[in-house]
Short mmCIF file of C-alpha atoms in Angstrom, two decimals:
data_model
loop_
_atom_site.label_atom_id
_atom_site.label_comp_id
_atom_site.label_asym_id
_atom_site.label_seq_id
_atom_site.Cartn_x
_atom_site.Cartn_y
_atom_site.Cartn_z
CA MET A 133 0.00 0.00 0.00
CA GLN A 134 1.30 3.44 -0.86
CA PHE A 135 1.61 6.38 1.50
CA ASP A 136 -1.31 8.76 1.11
CA GLU A 137 -2.49 12.03 2.59
CA ARG A 138 -3.22 10.32 5.91
CA THR A 139 0.48 9.76 6.34
CA TRP A 140 0.84 13.41 7.31
CA GLU A 141 -1.73 13.31 10.11
CA PRO A 142 0.78 12.55 12.92
CA PHE A 143 2.83 15.54 11.87
CA ARG A 144 -0.22 17.80 11.79
CA SER A 145 -1.07 16.71 15.31
CA VAL A 146 2.23 17.99 16.67
CA ARG A 147 1.76 21.43 18.20
CA ILE A 148 4.32 23.59 19.96
CA GLN A 149 2.53 25.42 22.75
CA CYS A 150 3.44 28.92 23.79
CA VAL A 151 5.08 29.05 27.20
CA PRO A 152 4.37 31.96 29.54
CA LYS A 153 7.26 34.37 29.93
CA GLN A 154 9.54 33.23 32.73
CA GLU A 155 11.02 35.41 35.40
CA LYS A 156 14.63 36.38 34.73
CA GLY A 157 16.94 33.63 35.90
CA THR A 158 14.37 30.85 35.60
CA PHE A 159 15.39 29.82 32.10
CA GLU A 160 18.58 31.52 31.04
CA ARG A 161 19.39 31.21 27.35
CA GLY A 162 21.75 28.30 26.78
CA SER A 163 20.87 26.69 30.13
CA LYS A 164 20.96 22.93 30.52
CA GLU A 165 17.17 22.87 30.83
CA THR A 166 16.74 24.72 27.54
CA VAL A 167 19.16 22.43 25.74
CA MET A 168 17.43 19.34 27.13
CA LEU A 169 14.02 20.61 26.02
CA LYS A 170 15.33 21.31 22.53
CA ARG A 171 16.85 17.82 22.31
CA LEU A 172 13.63 16.24 23.57
CA LEU A 173 11.61 18.13 20.97
CA ALA A 174 14.02 17.12 18.22
CA ALA A 175 13.88 13.48 19.26
CA THR A 176 10.07 13.61 19.39
CA ILE A 177 9.87 15.04 15.87
CA LEU A 178 12.33 12.46 14.61
CA ALA A 179 10.34 9.64 16.17
CA ALA A 180 7.18 11.02 14.57
CA ALA A 181 8.91 11.08 11.21
CA PHE A 182 9.72 7.38 11.44
CA GLY A 183 6.62 6.12 13.19
CA GLY A 184 3.94 8.50 12.02
CA ALA A 185 2.72 6.46 9.07
CA ALA A 186 2.25 3.36 11.15
CA VAL A 187 0.23 5.32 13.70
CA ALA A 188 -1.91 7.03 11.10
CA THR A 189 -2.85 3.95 9.09
CA ASP A 190 -2.36 0.21 8.92
CA ALA A 191 -0.26 0.69 5.79
CA LYS A 192 3.32 -0.52 5.84
CA PRO A 193 6.11 1.11 3.83
CA THR A 194 6.90 -0.70 0.60
CA ASP A 195 10.36 -2.05 -0.16
CA PRO A 196 11.21 0.89 -2.48
CA GLN A 197 10.14 3.29 0.29
CA ILE A 198 12.10 1.36 2.92
CA ALA A 199 15.21 1.49 0.74
CA HIS A 200 14.82 5.26 0.38
CA ILE A 201 14.26 5.79 4.11
CA ALA A 202 17.27 3.68 5.07
CA TYR A 203 19.54 5.40 2.56
CA THR A 204 18.30 8.83 3.65
CA ALA A 205 18.95 8.03 7.31
CA GLY A 206 22.48 6.93 6.48
CA THR A 207 23.18 10.00 4.37
CA ILE A 208 22.01 12.27 7.18
CA ASP A 209 24.50 10.74 9.61
CA ILE A 210 27.29 10.93 7.04
CA GLU A 211 26.65 14.66 6.64
CA ALA A 212 26.52 15.12 10.42
CA ALA A 213 29.87 13.34 10.73
CA GLN A 214 31.40 15.50 8.02
CA GLN A 215 30.23 18.61 9.85
CA ALA A 216 31.81 17.32 13.06
CA LEU A 217 35.10 16.61 11.30
CA LYS A 218 35.22 20.23 10.16
CA LYS A 219 34.29 21.81 13.49
CA SER A 220 35.50 19.58 16.32
CA LYS A 221 38.98 19.62 17.86
CA ASN A 222 38.21 16.83 20.32
CA PRO A 223 40.15 13.65 19.37
CA ASP A 224 37.43 11.33 20.68
CA VAL A 225 34.70 13.16 18.80
CA ILE A 226 36.80 13.17 15.63
CA GLU A 227 37.41 9.43 15.92
CA PHE A 228 33.70 8.81 16.42
CA ALA A 229 32.75 11.01 13.46
CA LYS A 230 35.23 9.20 11.22
CA THR A 231 33.68 5.89 12.24
CA MET A 232 30.18 7.16 11.50
CA GLU A 233 31.21 8.46 8.09
CA ARG A 234 33.01 5.24 7.15
CA ASP A 235 30.36 2.81 8.40
CA HIS A 236 27.33 4.63 7.02
CA LYS A 237 29.00 5.08 3.64
CA ALA A 238 29.71 1.34 3.55
CA VAL A 239 26.11 0.45 4.38
CA ASN A 240 24.76 2.94 1.84
CA ASP A 241 27.06 1.50 -0.82
CA GLN A 242 25.71 -1.97 -0.05
CA ALA A 243 22.16 -0.64 -0.26
CA LEU A 244 22.80 0.94 -3.66
CA ALA A 245 24.34 -2.27 -4.96
CA LEU A 246 21.35 -4.27 -3.73
CA VAL A 247 18.65 -2.06 -5.26
CA LYS A 248 20.57 -2.08 -8.53
CA LYS A 249 20.76 -5.88 -8.42
CA LEU A 250 17.05 -6.16 -7.64
CA GLY A 251 16.07 -3.54 -10.20
CA VAL A 252 14.30 -1.55 -7.50
CA LYS A 253 14.05 2.23 -7.67
CA PRO A 254 14.05 3.78 -4.17
CA GLU A 255 10.86 5.78 -3.75
CA ASP A 256 10.83 9.13 -1.99
CA ASN A 257 8.13 9.44 0.65
CA PRO A 258 6.92 11.70 3.48
CA ILE A 259 9.16 10.02 6.06
CA SER A 260 12.31 10.62 4.01
CA LYS A 261 11.26 14.21 3.34
CA SER A 262 10.64 14.86 7.03
CA LEU A 263 13.97 13.32 8.00
CA ASN A 264 15.81 15.56 5.55
CA ALA A 265 13.96 18.67 6.72
CA ASN A 266 14.69 18.00 10.39
CA ALA A 267 18.32 17.13 9.65
CA ALA A 268 18.80 20.43 7.84
CA LYS A 269 17.51 22.29 10.90
CA GLU A 270 19.83 20.34 13.19
CA ARG A 271 22.86 21.05 10.99
CA LYS A 272 22.00 24.74 11.11
CA THR A 273 21.81 24.64 14.90
CA LEU A 274 25.13 22.81 15.18
CA ALA A 275 26.76 25.23 12.73
CA SER A 276 26.17 28.05 15.22
CA LEU A 277 28.07 26.24 18.00
CA LYS A 278 31.79 26.01 18.67
CA GLY A 279 34.21 24.04 20.81
CA ALA A 280 32.84 21.98 23.67
CA ALA A 281 29.32 23.27 23.06
CA PHE A 282 29.39 21.82 19.56
CA ASP A 283 30.89 18.53 20.73
CA LYS A 284 28.25 18.03 23.41
CA ALA A 285 25.39 18.92 21.07
CA TYR A 286 26.69 16.72 18.25
CA VAL A 287 27.17 13.69 20.49
CA ALA A 288 23.79 14.19 22.18
CA ASN A 289 22.14 14.31 18.77
CA GLU A 290 23.97 11.15 17.70
CA VAL A 291 22.67 9.31 20.76
CA ALA A 292 19.08 10.38 20.09
CA TYR A 293 19.35 9.82 16.34
CA HIS A 294 20.74 6.28 16.56
CA LYS A 295 18.24 5.34 19.25
CA THR A 296 15.36 6.45 17.04
CA VAL A 297 16.76 4.93 13.85
CA ASN A 298 17.38 1.63 15.61
CA GLY A 299 13.86 1.61 16.97
CA ALA A 300 12.45 2.30 13.51
CA LEU A 301 14.54 -0.49 12.00
CA SER A 302 13.51 -3.09 14.56
CA ASP A 303 9.86 -2.07 14.92
CA THR A 304 8.89 -0.91 11.41
CA LEU A 305 11.37 -1.21 8.57
CA ILE A 306 12.65 -4.76 9.12
CA PRO A 307 9.18 -6.26 9.82
CA SER A 308 7.77 -4.46 6.77
CA ALA A 309 10.51 -5.49 4.32
CA GLN A 310 9.29 -8.16 1.89
CA ASN A 311 12.52 -8.92 0.04
CA ALA A 312 14.76 -11.33 1.96
CA GLU A 313 18.01 -9.65 0.87
CA LEU A 314 16.73 -6.21 1.83
CA LYS A 315 15.59 -7.53 5.20
CA SER A 316 19.01 -9.12 5.75
CA LEU A 317 20.80 -5.87 4.92
CA LEU A 318 18.59 -3.96 7.35
CA GLU A 319 19.25 -6.53 10.08
CA SER A 320 23.00 -6.25 9.54
CA GLY A 321 22.69 -2.48 9.62
CA LEU A 322 20.75 -2.62 12.89
CA THR A 323 23.51 -4.67 14.55
CA LEU A 324 26.10 -2.12 13.45
CA PHE A 325 23.99 0.89 14.40
CA GLN A 326 23.35 -0.52 17.86
CA GLN A 327 27.12 -0.51 18.30
CA HIS A 328 27.12 3.11 17.12
CA GLN A 329 24.49 3.98 19.71
CA ALA A 330 26.53 2.38 22.49
CA HIS A 331 29.63 4.22 21.28
CA ALA A 332 27.75 7.53 21.24
CA GLU A 333 26.33 6.95 24.72
CA HIS A 334 29.80 6.21 26.07
CA LEU A 335 31.23 9.27 24.33
CA ALA A 336 28.50 11.43 25.85
CA THR A 337 29.86 10.62 29.32
CA MET A 338 33.33 11.76 28.26
CA VAL A 339 32.54 15.01 26.47
CA LYS A 340 32.45 17.83 29.00
#
């Protein structure tokens, strides 16, 4: 079944409520509370992007759509890693970013080879579009940060991103995949990305 207009309903249901003006000192700009709220909102939007269609309808993504979503998710993390390699001076963050760039490129190359072999054309869809839009906003936010602030924000985003991607793979994309080779590639990717998540979570405890 193809995605239709109902696919967008979960996104339409998301509303950002106005918050009454706080007294000075309650929420200083750049405070930990503000950063945490921004990260929580970003993670919520990302989760909606992956899971929205399943909530809105009983439709499952098709194999061409799954291939596009998986490739898009990989490309987003490659671009995030490349941004980190340009901005970070932290050796641990640089090592992590290099690993993300290398591993996601390898998986994407395998995905391209598979769809070519199967004669499948990846199909763009609302989930892929939403992922790209949210990623562009995140890159813009990270571009405004420097030094330790950038490192902490980048690593925090990597933790949230891999957690959400891994959940989408295990709960939606892998169960929905019809082609055995595509399903196998997604399962291999999930194993690797779970290692990425653990790496990011460990790095988050080190970046101060």
